[in-house]
């Protein structure tokens, strides 16, 4: 599976070459310079919801790192190619997410992402001014994706020392060329989806992209779109390299969405459209439906049925999928339209995820507080280390001496701590820790902070709503579910059951916590309005009266004559005699 290999590559990025077996090219068969593949994975969740994951991958056999100027673009989008070349980008990962992934209800996603916008970039070692290049790059990406990435500056950018290893080829260890930033308050809407779809070779006119209808995607409980660019090996010897552009879109359709029930789901109900053809430029176009939890069709039924099955290691578990190949005309049937249908028959409880995390703010008042991060290890008998990355804005002044890590009521001393204090209005706090999680335990990390008083121009238009703090990032090699299987009655070769193979022993997982919403001491912004009103009233009454007295001219007005005298004057005027 294409989307599963990303997890495997990141888990071994700092130990071995990260070439993916999917990019192997047969030397006897001539291959084109670029290649495009598209996939859709549908997983029925135990909560009754539906998880749909789109994967679009474009491979281009070219080399931007040597400064070669490329003028001809076929499948690879020119806008991103120019960004890679101009800013000497080695890897680029950007995501826009609306909603929060509920791990306890939905399990683990294929590619996790935090709420809001996330951007992390590895630059080439030829870049001299990384901060200046980073600022220019965020401005350009803000225009490409119609997002607020131009608000990324030094106050919300960090330079991790251990997290976010490269996912492509090359074991880069100099973290001076790494930048990471989040915008937890970024709102994702159609303006972000439209330029994302325009990066596809077929756009939204053909293939799986026709299902990406904004009215349906944004009427869901979770939506995330991402772009990942990295160099990969073209063959197993890595003699030639290619650039991989992977566009992903994950969406979870809610159980209680109007017009969509728990008992039946279909492509038309989810996306208001059906599939009629594959993208003509795609070498592979497939749909995978996860039937691992229901191999006999006892919980749900998939229609139309297919005889093509595929197995793959996904997130430490061996999964089974029904495969629909859109490049084969037989898939669409006589009506030349594919509308997959899933009917629920029954449901059962799901297993708890092995690694889960939460975070919240405690305390009272608007002066001090405490940040609590809870990390759950639900493995029954194995402990494993996790790498925690926390970026806190400068206006929350951390008391690092109050940092405590406890597991099962006892102190848990981290084996590695990297802390970079903040500077007011310059940079945020950066805290990285390597903590060992005991089996079947909850590890709590707490640190106290003090709220700073901002200048009145630094408050947002709605300051009483609060200020967002980005999600914590937890990275770990988690023991796989396959390795937990101790069933000795299952038929399998004896030599395969003694030592588990490497890919089944552990897998890489990245978990994001909820973003925090923190209230800061906020002045009464209605007072300036009251002062303005009072001042204008005083000025109008005082100065207006004085100005009126100084500029008005006074004249003596004679009393008006009586009625008889006026009549007499009229008669005298008619006779031509002067009035009285």
XYZ file of C-alpha atoms in Angstrom:
580
model
C 0.000 0.000 0.000
C 1.352 3.440 -0.955
C 0.145 5.219 2.133
C 1.604 2.628 4.509
C 5.151 3.002 3.274
C 5.363 6.557 4.588
C 5.080 5.226 8.116
C 7.766 2.621 7.548
C 10.133 5.136 5.949
C 9.829 7.639 8.796
C 10.388 4.960 11.405
C 13.744 4.094 9.861
C 14.744 7.524 8.570
C 17.589 7.969 11.006
C 18.896 4.409 10.790
C 18.875 3.294 7.196
C 18.107 4.336 3.677
C 14.451 5.285 3.285
C 13.926 4.116 -0.270
C 10.416 2.787 -0.738
C 9.926 -0.575 -2.434
C 7.112 0.994 -4.388
C 9.563 3.104 -6.425
C 11.553 0.179 -7.802
C 11.928 0.410 -11.559
C 12.588 -2.617 -13.732
C 15.686 -2.005 -15.818
C 14.352 -4.067 -18.715
C 11.224 -1.950 -19.103
C 11.632 1.719 -20.092
C 9.865 3.981 -17.616
C 8.540 7.487 -18.238
C 10.135 10.496 -16.621
C 7.075 11.067 -14.452
C 4.303 8.899 -13.087
C 0.969 9.530 -11.375
C -1.041 7.196 -9.139
C -4.255 7.701 -7.200
C -5.907 5.680 -4.437
C -8.900 5.863 -2.143
C -9.020 3.876 1.083
C -12.372 3.480 2.848
C -12.444 2.139 6.384
C -15.709 1.491 8.236
C -15.140 2.637 11.814
C -16.491 0.849 14.871
C -18.453 3.967 15.811
C -20.485 3.574 12.623
C -18.716 6.437 10.863
C -16.795 6.194 7.602
C -13.149 7.136 7.172
C -12.100 7.979 3.597
C -8.451 8.647 2.739
C -7.414 9.925 -0.704
C -3.824 9.505 -1.865
C -2.457 11.128 -5.025
C 1.222 10.536 -5.789
C 3.277 12.131 -8.553
C 6.833 10.903 -9.206
C 9.201 12.961 -11.336
C 12.696 11.836 -12.270
C 14.560 15.108 -12.020
C 17.072 16.733 -9.716
C 16.367 20.117 -8.161
C 19.211 19.849 -5.650
C 21.990 20.449 -8.162
C 20.549 23.750 -9.277
C 19.282 22.395 -12.589
C 16.659 24.683 -14.075
C 13.592 22.819 -15.312
C 11.396 24.536 -17.868
C 9.080 21.711 -18.944
C 6.464 20.366 -16.563
C 4.068 17.577 -17.438
C 2.485 15.973 -14.366
C 4.388 17.711 -11.584
C 2.818 21.127 -10.815
C 4.993 23.965 -11.993
C 4.180 26.208 -9.027
C 5.607 23.700 -6.542
C 8.561 22.869 -8.781
C 9.560 26.520 -8.883
C 9.231 26.747 -5.087
C 11.587 23.771 -4.617
C 14.127 25.199 -7.029
C 14.042 28.832 -5.867
C 14.136 28.230 -2.108
C 16.405 25.124 -2.172
C 13.849 22.958 -0.405
C 14.833 19.399 0.456
C 11.498 18.401 1.995
C 8.209 20.222 2.450
C 5.216 19.065 4.494
C 2.102 21.182 4.887
C -1.367 20.293 6.158
C -4.691 22.063 6.704
C -7.066 20.398 9.141
C -10.562 21.242 10.296
C -11.661 19.331 13.397
C -9.855 17.052 15.821
C -9.090 13.370 15.226
C -10.798 11.354 17.992
C -8.326 8.560 18.526
C -10.355 6.716 21.152
C -13.346 6.451 18.798
C -11.747 6.174 15.377
C -8.355 4.550 16.024
C -5.194 5.820 14.381
C -5.235 7.774 11.092
C -2.971 6.862 8.198
C -1.294 10.281 8.225
C -1.909 12.351 11.387
C -2.140 16.135 11.430
C -2.981 18.742 14.088
C -5.976 21.093 13.954
C -5.309 24.219 11.932
C -2.281 24.612 9.671
C 1.063 22.849 10.080
C 4.230 23.475 8.076
C 7.677 21.958 8.465
C 10.466 22.247 5.917
C 13.979 20.878 5.506
C 16.244 23.187 3.504
C 19.360 22.173 1.631
C 22.717 22.843 3.234
C 23.466 25.431 0.548
C 21.013 27.886 2.140
C 22.910 30.559 4.074
C 20.026 32.591 5.526
C 17.523 29.962 6.670
C 15.282 32.375 8.567
C 15.005 34.772 5.640
C 14.330 31.948 3.201
C 11.734 30.509 5.578
C 9.913 33.847 5.742
C 9.847 34.199 1.953
C 8.704 30.598 1.548
C 5.756 31.039 3.920
C 4.615 34.105 2.008
C 4.757 32.239 -1.307
C 2.913 29.203 0.074
C 0.310 31.534 1.543
C -0.476 32.735 -1.952
C -0.431 29.259 -3.523
C -2.856 27.719 -1.017
C -4.881 30.871 -0.212
C -4.084 30.501 3.492
C -2.848 32.705 6.322
C 0.661 31.251 6.288
C 2.032 34.773 6.051
C 1.288 35.041 9.792
C 4.091 32.563 10.451
C 7.013 34.481 11.890
C 9.708 34.081 14.525
C 7.158 34.173 17.373
C 5.586 30.852 16.332
C 8.500 29.121 14.569
C 10.765 26.615 16.304
C 13.829 24.606 15.349
C 13.384 21.061 16.764
C 16.515 19.229 17.787
C 15.200 15.635 17.714
C 11.718 15.543 16.189
C 10.668 15.609 12.530
C 13.425 13.607 10.899
C 13.508 13.686 7.082
C 11.172 11.235 5.386
C 13.058 11.091 2.097
C 16.530 9.940 1.172
C 19.513 11.332 3.011
C 20.053 11.125 6.739
C 20.257 14.828 7.537
C 21.209 15.494 11.149
C 21.919 19.232 11.037
C 18.703 20.663 12.432
C 19.762 24.191 11.611
C 18.058 23.654 8.263
C 14.746 22.559 9.815
C 11.854 24.889 10.598
C 8.501 23.973 12.144
C 5.431 26.143 12.743
C 1.707 25.768 13.377
C -1.322 28.032 13.154
C -3.903 26.302 15.363
C -6.578 28.896 14.614
C -6.403 28.542 10.824
C -9.852 27.918 9.334
C -9.969 25.511 6.375
C -12.537 26.240 3.693
C -13.169 25.972 -0.051
C -10.533 28.619 -0.771
C -7.891 26.134 0.424
C -9.386 23.094 -1.324
C -9.615 24.662 -4.792
C -5.855 25.380 -5.258
C -5.094 21.980 -3.720
C -7.168 20.236 -6.398
C -5.579 22.311 -9.161
C -2.215 20.701 -8.341
C -3.539 17.323 -9.577
C -2.746 16.365 -13.188
C -6.451 15.784 -13.954
C -7.712 18.423 -11.569
C -11.220 17.575 -10.406
C -12.436 16.619 -13.888
C -11.640 12.890 -13.885
C -10.546 10.094 -11.604
C -11.011 9.973 -7.869
C -10.827 13.758 -7.596
C -14.371 14.092 -8.948
C -15.547 12.959 -5.518
C -13.941 15.962 -3.830
C -17.050 18.101 -3.602
C -16.596 20.886 -1.095
C -20.224 20.888 0.075
C -19.841 17.323 1.319
C -16.238 17.413 2.491
C -16.757 20.385 4.788
C -20.041 18.969 6.092
C -18.145 16.306 8.027
C -16.737 15.891 11.517
C -13.108 15.814 10.362
C -11.345 17.050 7.257
C -7.624 17.246 6.544
C -5.715 17.976 3.341
C -1.949 17.861 3.026
C 0.935 18.152 0.580
C 4.185 16.231 1.100
C 7.244 16.722 -1.113
C 10.397 14.646 -0.659
C 13.188 13.005 -2.707
C 12.966 9.212 -3.057
C 15.051 6.526 -4.702
C 14.199 5.457 -8.231
C 15.704 1.975 -7.850
C 16.791 -0.273 -5.038
C 20.431 0.794 -5.405
C 19.390 4.469 -5.257
C 21.535 5.369 -8.268
C 18.867 7.747 -9.520
C 16.486 9.852 -7.468
C 13.025 11.202 -8.068
C 10.869 13.837 -6.451
C 7.674 12.588 -4.897
C 4.635 14.810 -4.498
C 2.019 13.156 -2.323
C -1.307 14.887 -1.891
C -3.519 13.412 0.806
C -7.048 14.184 1.890
C -8.653 12.503 4.905
C -12.296 12.899 5.855
C -14.575 11.276 8.432
C -18.293 11.391 7.768
C -20.296 11.722 10.928
C -22.789 9.120 12.016
C -25.414 11.756 12.816
C -25.067 13.789 9.639
C -28.543 14.554 8.263
C -29.534 12.277 5.418
C -26.826 9.734 6.219
C -27.566 6.873 8.584
C -25.502 4.276 10.315
C -27.005 1.334 8.477
C -25.969 2.281 4.971
C -23.239 4.298 3.291
C -22.357 4.767 -0.366
C -20.145 6.927 -2.535
C -23.158 8.931 -3.620
C -24.297 9.544 -0.042
C -20.821 10.564 1.036
C -19.761 12.660 -1.963
C -22.997 13.197 -3.954
C -21.233 11.688 -6.961
C -20.237 8.351 -8.428
C -17.161 7.267 -10.381
C -17.282 6.842 -14.137
C -13.606 6.669 -15.132
C -10.060 6.801 -13.891
C -7.760 9.720 -14.486
C -6.377 9.220 -18.039
C -2.918 10.321 -16.881
C -2.802 7.862 -13.962
C -0.870 4.628 -14.266
C -2.796 3.220 -11.296
C -6.233 4.115 -9.943
C -7.667 1.912 -7.205
C -10.157 1.885 -4.353
C -9.429 -0.122 -1.200
C -12.096 -1.061 1.333
C -10.831 -2.296 4.681
C -12.538 -5.612 5.499
C -10.047 -6.799 8.116
C -12.535 -6.617 10.985
C -15.216 -8.361 8.936
C -13.693 -10.990 6.627
C -16.883 -13.107 6.556
C -19.296 -10.216 6.017
C -20.973 -10.575 9.394
C -20.761 -6.915 10.448
C -21.213 -5.123 7.127
C -21.752 -5.921 3.484
C -19.912 -4.333 0.546
C -21.626 -4.030 -2.813
C -20.700 -4.636 -5.582
C -18.479 -7.499 -4.513
C -14.982 -8.011 -5.870
C -12.699 -11.015 -5.973
C -9.520 -8.898 -5.760
C -8.022 -8.868 -2.269
C -4.847 -7.299 -0.940
C -2.978 -7.533 2.360
C -0.605 -4.952 3.792
C 1.010 -3.973 7.066
C -0.691 -0.768 8.200
C 0.101 0.857 11.533
C 1.511 -2.350 12.977
C -1.444 -4.503 11.949
C -1.937 -6.830 9.009
C -4.960 -5.502 7.138
C -7.062 -7.054 4.368
C -8.645 -4.933 1.645
C -11.103 -5.400 -1.169
C -9.615 -3.824 -4.282
C -11.443 -2.071 -7.119
C -9.238 -1.261 -10.113
C -10.647 1.744 -11.955
C -8.381 1.189 -14.950
C -10.379 -1.972 -15.759
C -13.678 -1.318 -17.526
C -15.230 -4.371 -15.897
C -15.138 -2.515 -12.583
C -17.805 -0.056 -13.713
C -20.144 -2.736 -15.078
C -22.670 -2.204 -17.830
C -23.909 1.127 -16.443
C -20.378 2.574 -16.584
C -20.768 3.953 -13.063
C -19.330 2.745 -9.752
C -21.238 3.455 -6.550
C -19.816 1.400 -3.694
C -22.344 0.567 -0.994
C -21.696 -0.471 2.636
C -24.522 -1.870 4.762
C -24.083 -2.441 8.481
C -25.375 -5.625 10.048
C -23.911 -5.392 13.555
C -21.116 -3.692 15.456
C -18.638 -4.652 18.121
C -16.266 -2.827 20.425
C -12.920 -1.693 19.080
C -9.518 -2.169 20.680
C -8.035 0.799 22.457
C -5.120 2.421 20.614
C -1.736 1.572 22.086
C -0.649 5.212 22.253
C -2.976 8.053 23.053
C -2.424 11.579 24.384
C -4.447 14.419 25.867
C -3.670 17.922 27.093
C -5.514 20.552 29.101
C -4.972 23.724 31.145
C -5.608 23.771 34.897
C -5.698 26.545 37.452
C -7.893 29.529 38.219
C -7.568 33.237 37.746
C -5.727 35.089 35.002
C -2.256 35.210 36.505
C -0.884 31.661 36.712
C -1.854 28.249 35.383
C -0.602 24.744 34.680
C -0.360 22.691 31.494
C -1.078 18.972 31.846
C -0.114 16.487 29.127
C -1.314 12.899 29.537
C 0.290 10.085 27.512
C -1.391 6.663 27.616
C 0.466 3.403 27.009
C -2.235 0.744 26.644
C 0.160 -2.084 25.855
C -0.352 -4.825 28.442
C 3.304 -5.745 29.030
C 5.725 -3.623 26.959
C 7.147 -0.197 27.633
C 8.470 2.075 24.894
C 9.997 5.562 24.684
C 8.203 8.573 23.246
C 9.584 11.901 22.072
C 7.463 14.835 23.216
C 7.692 18.201 21.449
C 5.904 21.187 22.938
C 5.944 24.710 21.506
C 4.407 27.323 23.815
C 3.941 31.013 22.862
C 6.077 33.594 24.604
C 3.131 35.202 26.422
C 2.827 32.041 28.545
C 5.998 32.292 30.635
C 6.899 28.749 31.639
C 8.431 27.988 35.020
C 10.657 25.172 33.821
C 11.756 24.363 37.382
C 8.180 23.178 38.039
C 8.376 20.548 35.281
C 7.330 17.128 36.602
C 6.920 13.761 34.879
C 5.052 11.043 36.765
C 4.022 7.496 35.867
C 1.907 5.332 38.169
C 2.395 7.815 40.990
C 6.209 7.792 40.734
C 8.674 10.222 39.197
C 9.707 9.341 35.657
C 12.988 11.030 34.806
C 13.338 11.828 31.084
C 16.476 10.483 29.427
C 16.758 13.535 27.150
C 15.588 17.126 27.631
C 16.077 20.050 25.278
C 14.629 23.369 26.353
C 14.943 26.702 24.605
C 13.468 29.602 26.581
C 11.351 32.170 24.869
C 12.069 35.825 24.212
C 9.235 38.299 24.483
C 7.827 39.063 21.040
C 10.752 37.231 19.380
C 10.432 33.447 19.758
C 8.329 30.834 21.612
C 9.309 28.217 24.182
C 10.599 24.903 22.816
C 10.565 21.792 24.989
C 11.606 18.329 23.808
C 11.769 15.289 26.069
C 12.420 11.575 25.632
C 10.248 9.727 28.161
C 9.854 5.990 28.773
C 6.198 4.976 29.091
C 5.647 1.959 31.391
C 3.193 -0.706 30.199
C -0.502 -0.106 30.842
C 0.095 3.292 32.397
C -0.671 6.989 32.164
C 2.305 9.353 32.170
C 1.554 12.938 33.149
C 3.758 15.905 32.273
C 2.953 19.148 34.101
C 4.535 22.577 34.013
C 3.371 25.849 35.510
C 3.232 29.152 33.650
C 2.443 32.818 34.171
C 0.334 34.856 31.813
C 1.910 37.990 30.346
C 0.099 41.270 29.777
C 0.094 42.166 26.104
C 0.108 45.558 24.515
C -3.323 46.708 23.458
C -2.343 46.448 19.772
C -1.302 42.767 20.184
C -4.772 41.524 21.075
C -6.909 39.782 18.497
C -10.210 41.302 17.349
C -12.026 38.913 19.734
C -9.666 38.778 22.758
C -12.303 37.369 25.110
C -12.459 34.217 22.969
C -8.947 33.336 24.110
C -5.584 32.564 22.548
C -4.750 29.241 20.924
C -1.686 27.169 21.795
C -0.586 24.612 19.197
C -0.842 20.866 19.711
C 1.904 18.846 21.360
C 3.628 16.357 19.058
C 4.395 12.849 20.319
C 6.572 10.543 18.197
C 7.354 6.936 19.017
C 8.136 3.463 17.725
C 5.124 1.564 19.031
C 5.005 -2.244 19.387
C 2.828 -3.647 16.643
C -0.455 -5.445 17.160
C 0.891 -8.405 15.195
C 3.709 -8.824 17.713
C 1.118 -8.956 20.505
C -0.532 -12.026 18.967
C 0.417 -15.003 21.126
C -2.092 -17.433 19.644
C -0.162 -20.689 19.226
C -3.065 -22.586 17.646
C -2.948 -20.630 14.387
C -1.296 -22.456 11.506
C 2.030 -20.900 10.647
C 5.607 -22.100 10.104
C 7.541 -22.598 13.306
C 10.527 -20.602 12.093
C 8.331 -17.546 11.586
C 6.927 -17.482 15.125
C 10.070 -17.396 17.245
C 11.658 -14.130 16.162
C 9.221 -11.555 14.776
C 10.431 -9.820 11.651
C 11.434 -6.175 11.804
C 8.369 -4.700 10.126
C 6.063 -6.522 12.523
C 7.923 -5.744 15.752
C 7.256 -1.993 15.853
C 6.030 0.841 13.702
C 6.352 4.603 13.765
C 3.482 6.655 15.109
C 2.977 10.381 15.487
C 0.215 11.635 17.756
C -1.087 15.181 18.165
C -2.929 16.429 21.215
C -5.746 18.946 21.290
C -4.812 22.607 20.896
C -5.215 24.671 24.045
C -7.432 27.715 24.436
C -5.982 30.023 27.096
C -7.498 33.241 28.428
C -5.143 36.148 29.030
C -5.644 39.286 31.136
C -7.774 41.387 28.821
C -8.417 45.107 29.321
C -11.909 46.509 29.016
C -11.910 47.494 25.361
C -15.285 49.239 25.827
C -13.618 51.949 27.953
C -12.036 53.735 24.962
C -15.477 53.891 23.400
C -16.946 55.318 26.596
C -14.126 57.842 26.883
C -14.574 58.897 23.282
C -18.315 59.379 23.764
C -17.850 61.363 26.997
C -15.076 63.497 25.547
C -17.038 64.296 22.413
C -20.052 65.281 24.523
C -17.984 67.610 26.712
C -16.326 69.179 23.689
C -19.620 69.606 21.890
C -21.321 71.260 24.881
C -18.412 73.372 26.192
C -16.524 74.360 23.098
C -19.666 74.594 20.999
C -21.285 77.076 23.373
C -18.131 79.189 23.628
C -17.663 79.191 19.856
C -21.291 80.220 19.397
C -20.867 83.180 21.754
C -17.667 84.318 20.049
C -18.861 84.129 16.470
C -22.540 85.223 16.759
C -23.401 88.877 15.889
C -26.130 90.657 17.932
C -28.493 93.313 16.416
C -31.318 95.413 17.930
C -34.595 94.428 16.372
C -37.401 97.010 16.345
C -40.796 95.855 17.478
C -43.215 95.085 14.646
C -45.968 97.726 13.947
C -49.574 97.094 14.787
C -52.241 95.863 12.423
C -53.813 99.305 11.861
C -50.448 100.853 11.059
C -49.600 98.122 8.588
C -52.944 98.548 6.796
C -52.385 102.296 6.645
C -48.918 101.821 5.151
C -50.368 99.534 2.499
C -52.983 102.149 1.531
C -50.353 104.876 1.485
C -48.121 102.769 -0.705
C -50.968 102.221 -3.148
C -51.542 105.977 -3.324
C -47.883 106.673 -3.823
C -47.473 108.371 -0.499
C -44.447 107.511 1.699
C -45.297 105.156 4.576
C -45.487 106.371 8.142
